[in-house]
Short mmCIF file of C-alpha atoms in Angstrom, two decimals:
data_model
loop_
_atom_site.label_atom_id
_atom_site.label_comp_id
_atom_site.label_asym_id
_atom_site.label_seq_id
_atom_site.Cartn_x
_atom_site.Cartn_y
_atom_site.Cartn_z
CA MET K 1 118.35 76.92 89.21
CA THR K 2 115.70 76.06 91.80
CA PRO K 3 112.96 78.65 92.26
CA ALA K 4 114.33 79.54 95.71
CA ARG K 5 117.63 80.93 94.39
CA PRO K 6 116.25 83.67 92.11
CA LEU K 7 113.84 84.64 94.92
CA ALA K 8 116.75 85.00 97.34
CA LEU K 9 118.64 87.06 94.76
CA ALA K 10 115.58 89.26 94.25
CA ALA K 11 115.29 89.84 98.01
CA LEU K 12 118.98 90.79 98.14
CA LEU K 13 118.59 93.26 95.27
CA ILE K 14 115.60 94.89 96.95
CA ALA K 15 117.49 95.16 100.25
CA ALA K 16 120.49 96.70 98.46
CA THR K 17 118.37 99.45 96.91
CA ALA K 18 116.41 100.38 100.06
CA LEU K 19 118.44 103.42 101.07
CA PRO K 20 118.34 104.86 104.57
CA ALA K 21 116.34 108.11 104.62
CA ALA K 22 118.34 111.19 105.51
CA ALA K 23 115.35 112.80 107.15
CA HIS K 24 114.91 116.50 106.57
CA HIS K 25 111.32 116.78 105.56
CA GLY K 26 109.31 114.44 107.77
CA TRP K 27 109.13 114.99 111.52
CA GLY K 28 112.47 113.21 111.90
CA GLY K 29 114.30 116.31 110.63
CA TYR K 30 113.11 118.38 113.60
CA GLU K 31 114.22 118.54 117.24
CA SER K 32 111.22 116.91 118.89
CA GLY K 33 112.70 117.52 122.35
CA LYS K 34 112.91 121.30 121.84
CA GLU K 35 109.29 122.38 121.68
CA MET K 36 108.97 126.13 121.12
CA THR K 37 106.07 128.55 121.17
CA LEU K 38 106.35 131.56 118.85
CA THR K 39 103.93 134.45 118.62
CA GLY K 40 104.51 136.94 115.85
CA THR K 41 103.35 138.66 112.71
CA VAL K 42 102.78 136.81 109.45
CA GLN K 43 105.04 138.30 106.75
CA GLN K 44 104.12 135.97 103.92
CA ILE K 45 101.96 132.87 103.57
CA ALA K 46 101.88 130.20 100.89
CA PHE K 47 98.70 128.17 101.33
CA SER K 48 99.90 125.58 98.89
CA ASN K 49 100.71 121.92 98.30
CA PRO K 50 102.48 119.83 99.43
CA HIS K 51 102.22 121.81 102.69
CA ALA K 52 101.38 125.37 103.62
CA MET K 53 104.26 127.57 104.80
CA LEU K 54 104.52 130.98 106.34
CA ASN K 55 107.22 133.45 107.22
CA LEU K 56 106.78 134.70 110.76
CA GLN K 57 108.46 137.69 112.40
CA ALA K 58 108.85 136.59 116.01
CA ASP K 59 111.45 137.14 118.76
CA GLY K 60 113.34 139.61 116.53
CA LYS K 61 113.88 137.01 113.86
CA LEU K 62 112.27 135.82 110.64
CA TRP K 63 111.09 132.25 111.04
CA HIS K 64 110.14 129.87 108.27
CA ILE K 65 107.16 127.88 109.56
CA VAL K 66 106.15 124.59 107.93
CA LEU K 67 102.43 123.84 108.31
CA ALA K 68 100.15 121.03 107.07
CA PRO K 69 98.76 120.33 103.55
CA PRO K 70 95.99 122.76 102.51
CA SER K 71 93.39 119.96 102.57
CA ARG K 72 94.13 119.20 106.23
CA MET K 73 94.30 122.90 107.21
CA SER K 74 90.90 123.41 105.55
CA THR K 75 89.14 120.42 107.07
CA ARG K 76 90.44 121.35 110.54
CA GLY K 77 89.10 124.87 110.32
CA LEU K 78 91.72 127.19 108.81
CA PRO K 79 90.97 127.36 105.06
CA ALA K 80 92.76 129.57 102.51
CA ASP K 81 92.66 133.28 103.38
CA SER K 82 91.98 132.61 107.07
CA ILE K 83 95.66 133.48 107.67
CA LYS K 84 96.87 136.70 106.04
CA PRO K 85 100.04 138.81 106.10
CA GLY K 86 100.01 141.25 109.02
CA GLN K 87 97.97 138.91 111.20
CA THR K 88 99.27 137.80 114.61
CA VAL K 89 99.51 134.02 114.98
CA THR K 90 100.98 131.63 117.54
CA VAL K 91 102.68 128.40 116.54
CA VAL K 92 103.91 125.55 118.72
CA GLY K 93 106.50 123.32 117.10
CA TYR K 94 110.05 122.11 116.74
CA PRO K 95 113.12 123.74 115.13
CA ALA K 96 114.76 121.99 112.17
CA LYS K 97 118.00 120.14 112.85
CA SER K 98 119.50 121.58 109.66
CA ASP K 99 118.18 125.16 109.82
CA PRO K 100 117.88 127.15 113.07
CA ALA K 101 115.31 129.52 111.47
CA GLU K 102 112.91 126.78 110.32
CA LEU K 103 110.17 125.41 112.54
CA ARG K 104 107.72 122.58 111.92
CA ALA K 105 104.45 123.49 113.62
CA GLU K 106 102.53 120.96 115.70
CA ARG K 107 99.64 123.40 116.11
CA ILE K 108 98.74 126.93 115.13
CA THR K 109 96.47 129.53 116.65
CA ALA K 110 95.13 132.04 114.15
CA ALA K 111 91.94 134.09 114.08
CA ASP K 112 91.00 132.75 117.58
CA LYS K 113 91.15 129.18 116.33
CA THR K 114 93.69 126.53 117.31
CA ILE K 115 94.19 123.51 115.05
CA GLU K 116 96.48 120.51 115.26
CA LEU K 117 98.64 120.05 112.18
CA ARG K 118 100.00 116.52 112.46
CA MET D 1 115.12 125.67 103.24
CA ASP D 2 114.81 128.90 101.31
CA HIS D 3 113.06 131.58 103.33
CA ASP D 4 111.89 133.46 100.29
CA LEU D 5 108.68 131.84 99.14
CA ALA D 6 109.14 132.89 95.49
CA PRO D 7 110.64 130.29 93.11
CA ALA D 8 114.12 130.94 91.71
CA GLY D 9 116.16 129.13 89.07
CA PRO D 10 116.33 128.63 85.29
CA GLY D 11 113.67 130.61 83.42
CA TRP D 12 111.70 127.70 81.98
CA LEU D 13 111.41 126.05 85.40
CA VAL D 14 110.22 129.29 87.00
CA ALA D 15 107.75 129.73 84.11
CA LEU D 16 106.45 126.19 84.60
CA GLU D 17 106.12 126.60 88.35
CA THR D 18 104.40 129.99 88.14
CA SER D 19 102.13 128.88 85.28
CA GLY D 20 98.37 128.74 85.81
CA LEU D 21 98.60 124.96 85.93
CA GLY D 22 101.31 124.88 88.61
CA GLU D 23 99.58 127.59 90.58
CA SER D 24 96.13 125.96 90.55
CA LEU D 25 97.54 122.55 91.49
CA ARG D 26 99.45 124.08 94.40
CA GLN D 27 96.47 126.07 95.63
CA SER D 28 93.90 123.31 95.14
CA VAL D 29 92.65 121.63 98.27
CA TRP D 30 91.79 118.23 96.79
CA LEU D 31 93.06 118.19 93.17
CA TYR D 32 96.70 117.81 94.26
CA PRO D 33 96.07 114.72 96.45
CA MET D 34 93.93 113.27 93.60
CA VAL D 35 96.86 113.64 91.20
CA GLU D 36 99.14 112.06 93.82
CA ILE D 37 96.72 109.11 94.14
CA ALA D 38 96.67 108.62 90.36
CA HIS D 39 100.49 108.81 90.28
CA ILE D 40 100.77 106.17 93.02
CA LEU D 41 98.25 103.91 91.27
CA GLY D 42 100.22 104.32 88.05
CA PHE D 43 103.59 103.34 89.49
CA ALA D 44 102.04 100.60 91.65
CA LEU D 45 100.72 98.96 88.45
CA LEU D 46 103.98 99.65 86.61
CA VAL D 47 106.42 98.44 89.25
CA GLY D 48 104.19 95.63 90.53
CA ALA D 49 103.63 94.09 87.11
CA ILE D 50 107.26 94.58 86.06
CA LEU D 51 108.67 93.01 89.24
CA ALA D 52 106.43 89.97 88.83
CA PHE D 53 107.67 89.57 85.26
CA ASP D 54 111.28 90.18 86.37
CA LEU D 55 111.01 87.27 88.80
CA ARG D 56 109.79 85.03 85.97
CA LEU D 57 112.72 86.22 83.81
CA MET D 58 115.05 85.26 86.63
CA GLY D 59 113.56 81.78 86.63
CA VAL D 60 110.91 81.91 89.35
CA ARG D 61 108.04 79.47 88.53
CA ALA D 62 109.80 78.31 85.34
CA PRO D 63 108.62 76.32 83.48
CA LEU D 64 105.25 76.14 85.28
CA LEU D 65 104.15 79.61 84.04
CA PRO D 66 105.06 80.16 80.35
CA ALA D 67 107.01 83.43 80.05
CA ASP D 68 105.29 84.57 76.84
CA ALA D 69 101.80 83.97 78.27
CA LEU D 70 102.71 85.86 81.43
CA ALA D 71 104.12 88.71 79.32
CA ARG D 72 100.76 89.08 77.57
CA LEU D 73 99.10 89.84 80.91
CA LEU D 74 101.79 91.70 82.85
CA LEU D 75 103.37 93.90 80.19
CA PRO D 76 100.13 95.66 79.14
CA VAL D 77 99.40 96.28 82.85
CA ALA D 78 102.88 97.81 83.19
CA VAL D 79 102.35 99.95 80.07
CA ALA D 80 99.00 101.18 81.41
CA GLY D 81 100.66 102.03 84.73
CA PHE D 82 103.42 103.93 82.92
CA ALA D 83 100.80 105.81 80.88
CA LEU D 84 99.14 106.90 84.14
CA ALA D 85 102.34 107.65 86.10
CA VAL D 86 104.03 109.87 83.48
CA PRO D 87 101.36 112.59 82.93
CA THR D 88 100.50 112.72 86.64
CA GLY D 89 104.22 112.94 87.43
CA LEU D 90 104.56 115.86 85.02
CA LEU D 91 101.65 117.61 86.76
CA LEU D 92 103.28 117.12 90.16
CA PHE D 93 106.58 118.38 88.71
CA THR D 94 105.00 121.69 87.66
CA THR D 95 104.08 122.46 91.29
CA GLU D 96 107.71 122.45 92.49
CA ALA D 97 109.74 122.52 89.27
CA THR D 98 112.61 124.69 90.55
CA ALA D 99 113.17 122.73 93.77
CA LEU D 100 112.81 119.34 92.05
CA ALA D 101 115.32 120.17 89.32
CA GLY D 102 118.01 120.43 92.02
CA ASN D 103 116.80 117.58 94.23
CA PRO D 104 119.34 114.71 94.18
CA ALA D 105 116.69 112.04 94.81
CA PHE D 106 114.58 113.34 91.89
CA LEU D 107 117.59 113.39 89.54
CA ALA D 108 118.59 109.88 90.62
CA LYS D 109 115.01 108.72 90.03
CA LEU D 110 115.02 110.10 86.47
CA ALA D 111 118.39 108.49 85.77
CA LEU D 112 117.19 105.11 87.09
CA ILE D 113 113.99 105.31 85.01
CA GLY D 114 116.13 106.11 81.95
CA LEU D 115 118.33 103.06 82.59
CA ALA D 116 115.27 100.89 83.25
CA LEU D 117 113.77 101.94 79.90
CA LEU D 118 117.06 101.17 78.13
CA ASN D 119 117.03 97.76 79.83
CA ILE D 120 113.51 97.16 78.46
CA LEU D 121 114.67 98.07 74.94
CA ALA D 122 117.73 95.81 75.24
CA PHE D 123 115.67 92.90 76.55
CA HIS D 124 113.02 93.09 73.84
CA GLY D 125 115.70 93.47 71.15
CA LEU D 126 117.76 90.51 72.41
CA ALA D 127 116.56 87.62 74.65
CA GLY D 128 112.96 88.84 74.58
CA ARG D 129 112.73 88.52 70.81
CA ARG D 130 113.18 84.77 71.07
CA MET D 131 110.89 84.41 74.08
CA THR D 132 108.78 81.64 72.50
CA ASP D 133 112.00 79.54 72.21
CA TRP D 134 112.65 79.52 75.95
CA SER D 135 109.18 80.28 77.30
CA LEU D 136 108.75 76.70 78.54
CA SER D 137 112.39 75.88 79.34
CA ASP D 138 113.51 75.11 82.89
CA ARG D 139 115.88 78.03 82.95
CA PRO D 140 115.63 81.31 80.99
CA PRO D 141 118.77 82.27 78.98
CA PRO D 142 121.44 84.40 80.74
CA GLY D 143 120.32 87.54 78.86
CA ALA D 144 116.78 87.21 80.18
CA ARG D 145 117.93 86.47 83.73
CA PHE D 146 120.27 89.47 83.67
CA ALA D 147 117.57 91.76 82.25
CA GLY D 148 115.13 90.60 84.95
CA ALA D 149 117.60 91.22 87.79
CA ALA D 150 118.63 94.61 86.38
CA SER D 151 115.01 95.62 85.91
CA LEU D 152 114.13 94.63 89.45
CA ALA D 153 116.99 96.66 90.93
CA LEU D 154 116.38 99.70 88.69
CA TRP D 155 112.61 99.96 89.27
CA VAL D 156 112.85 99.41 93.03
CA GLY D 157 115.62 102.03 93.07
CA ALA D 158 113.47 104.47 91.08
CA LEU D 159 110.57 103.93 93.47
CA ALA D 160 112.81 104.43 96.52
CA CYS D 161 114.29 107.63 95.06
CA GLY D 162 110.78 108.90 94.31
CA ARG D 163 109.80 108.61 97.95
CA LEU D 164 113.12 110.10 99.10
CA ILE D 165 112.45 113.32 97.15
CA ALA D 166 110.55 114.57 100.21
CA TYR D 167 113.47 113.79 102.54
CA LEU D 168 116.54 115.09 100.71
#
């Protein structure tokens, strides 16, 4: 076998295993054309890895808001405990394609501070 | 996605996730990305070294680079990478144990790693045991070429499934 043939076989095997991503988690899983602004009361917040999340009561509905990793939230000015249950916050973001009550936030305004999350 | 932020599932997974270790990793600002970096470095060494050796098993650069000499460099690098990837992977698992246990990409990744490890055992018990016999031959024996191709597919598949955990 010449060296070129096993290399071609290797390339084929790699191509065969590179599966298409069924996006749900990255920004691809959200309706980027349907930007929404929600203002409501924080019910619960998890300032945790891999990304912070909060439950927001807004527009008569409980929304699940996906935020940024704690490290990014902190360096951009909203560290742990700067968002608490009962607080009023505003988020701008996109609803999930798979869940009408989930929203990925592009930015959040809390405690008179607005930070970008992407 | 579950709207209740509390973990639910089998008791031992909930216990792992709500343990002090899981909790502090989740809440940490920089420790979690550090563990991720170590995990990536671990599997980069593991998969990179293994794929290079797989290509040699399939016949690439034979007989220019002796297989047994190459094994003495690449296999310890792969072992070191594995030794770094496994404990850091376990730490990352504790942060989301309940969700990961039901994640199809995570389960597929574990299955592929299991098959890849079996492939390693089979290779070193069969064609690999006689490596000095064919180390300088123009073409490795069929067993070695098969093990190399299988290894390449399994490790790339495991890596792909690992990344897809976040998307499934």
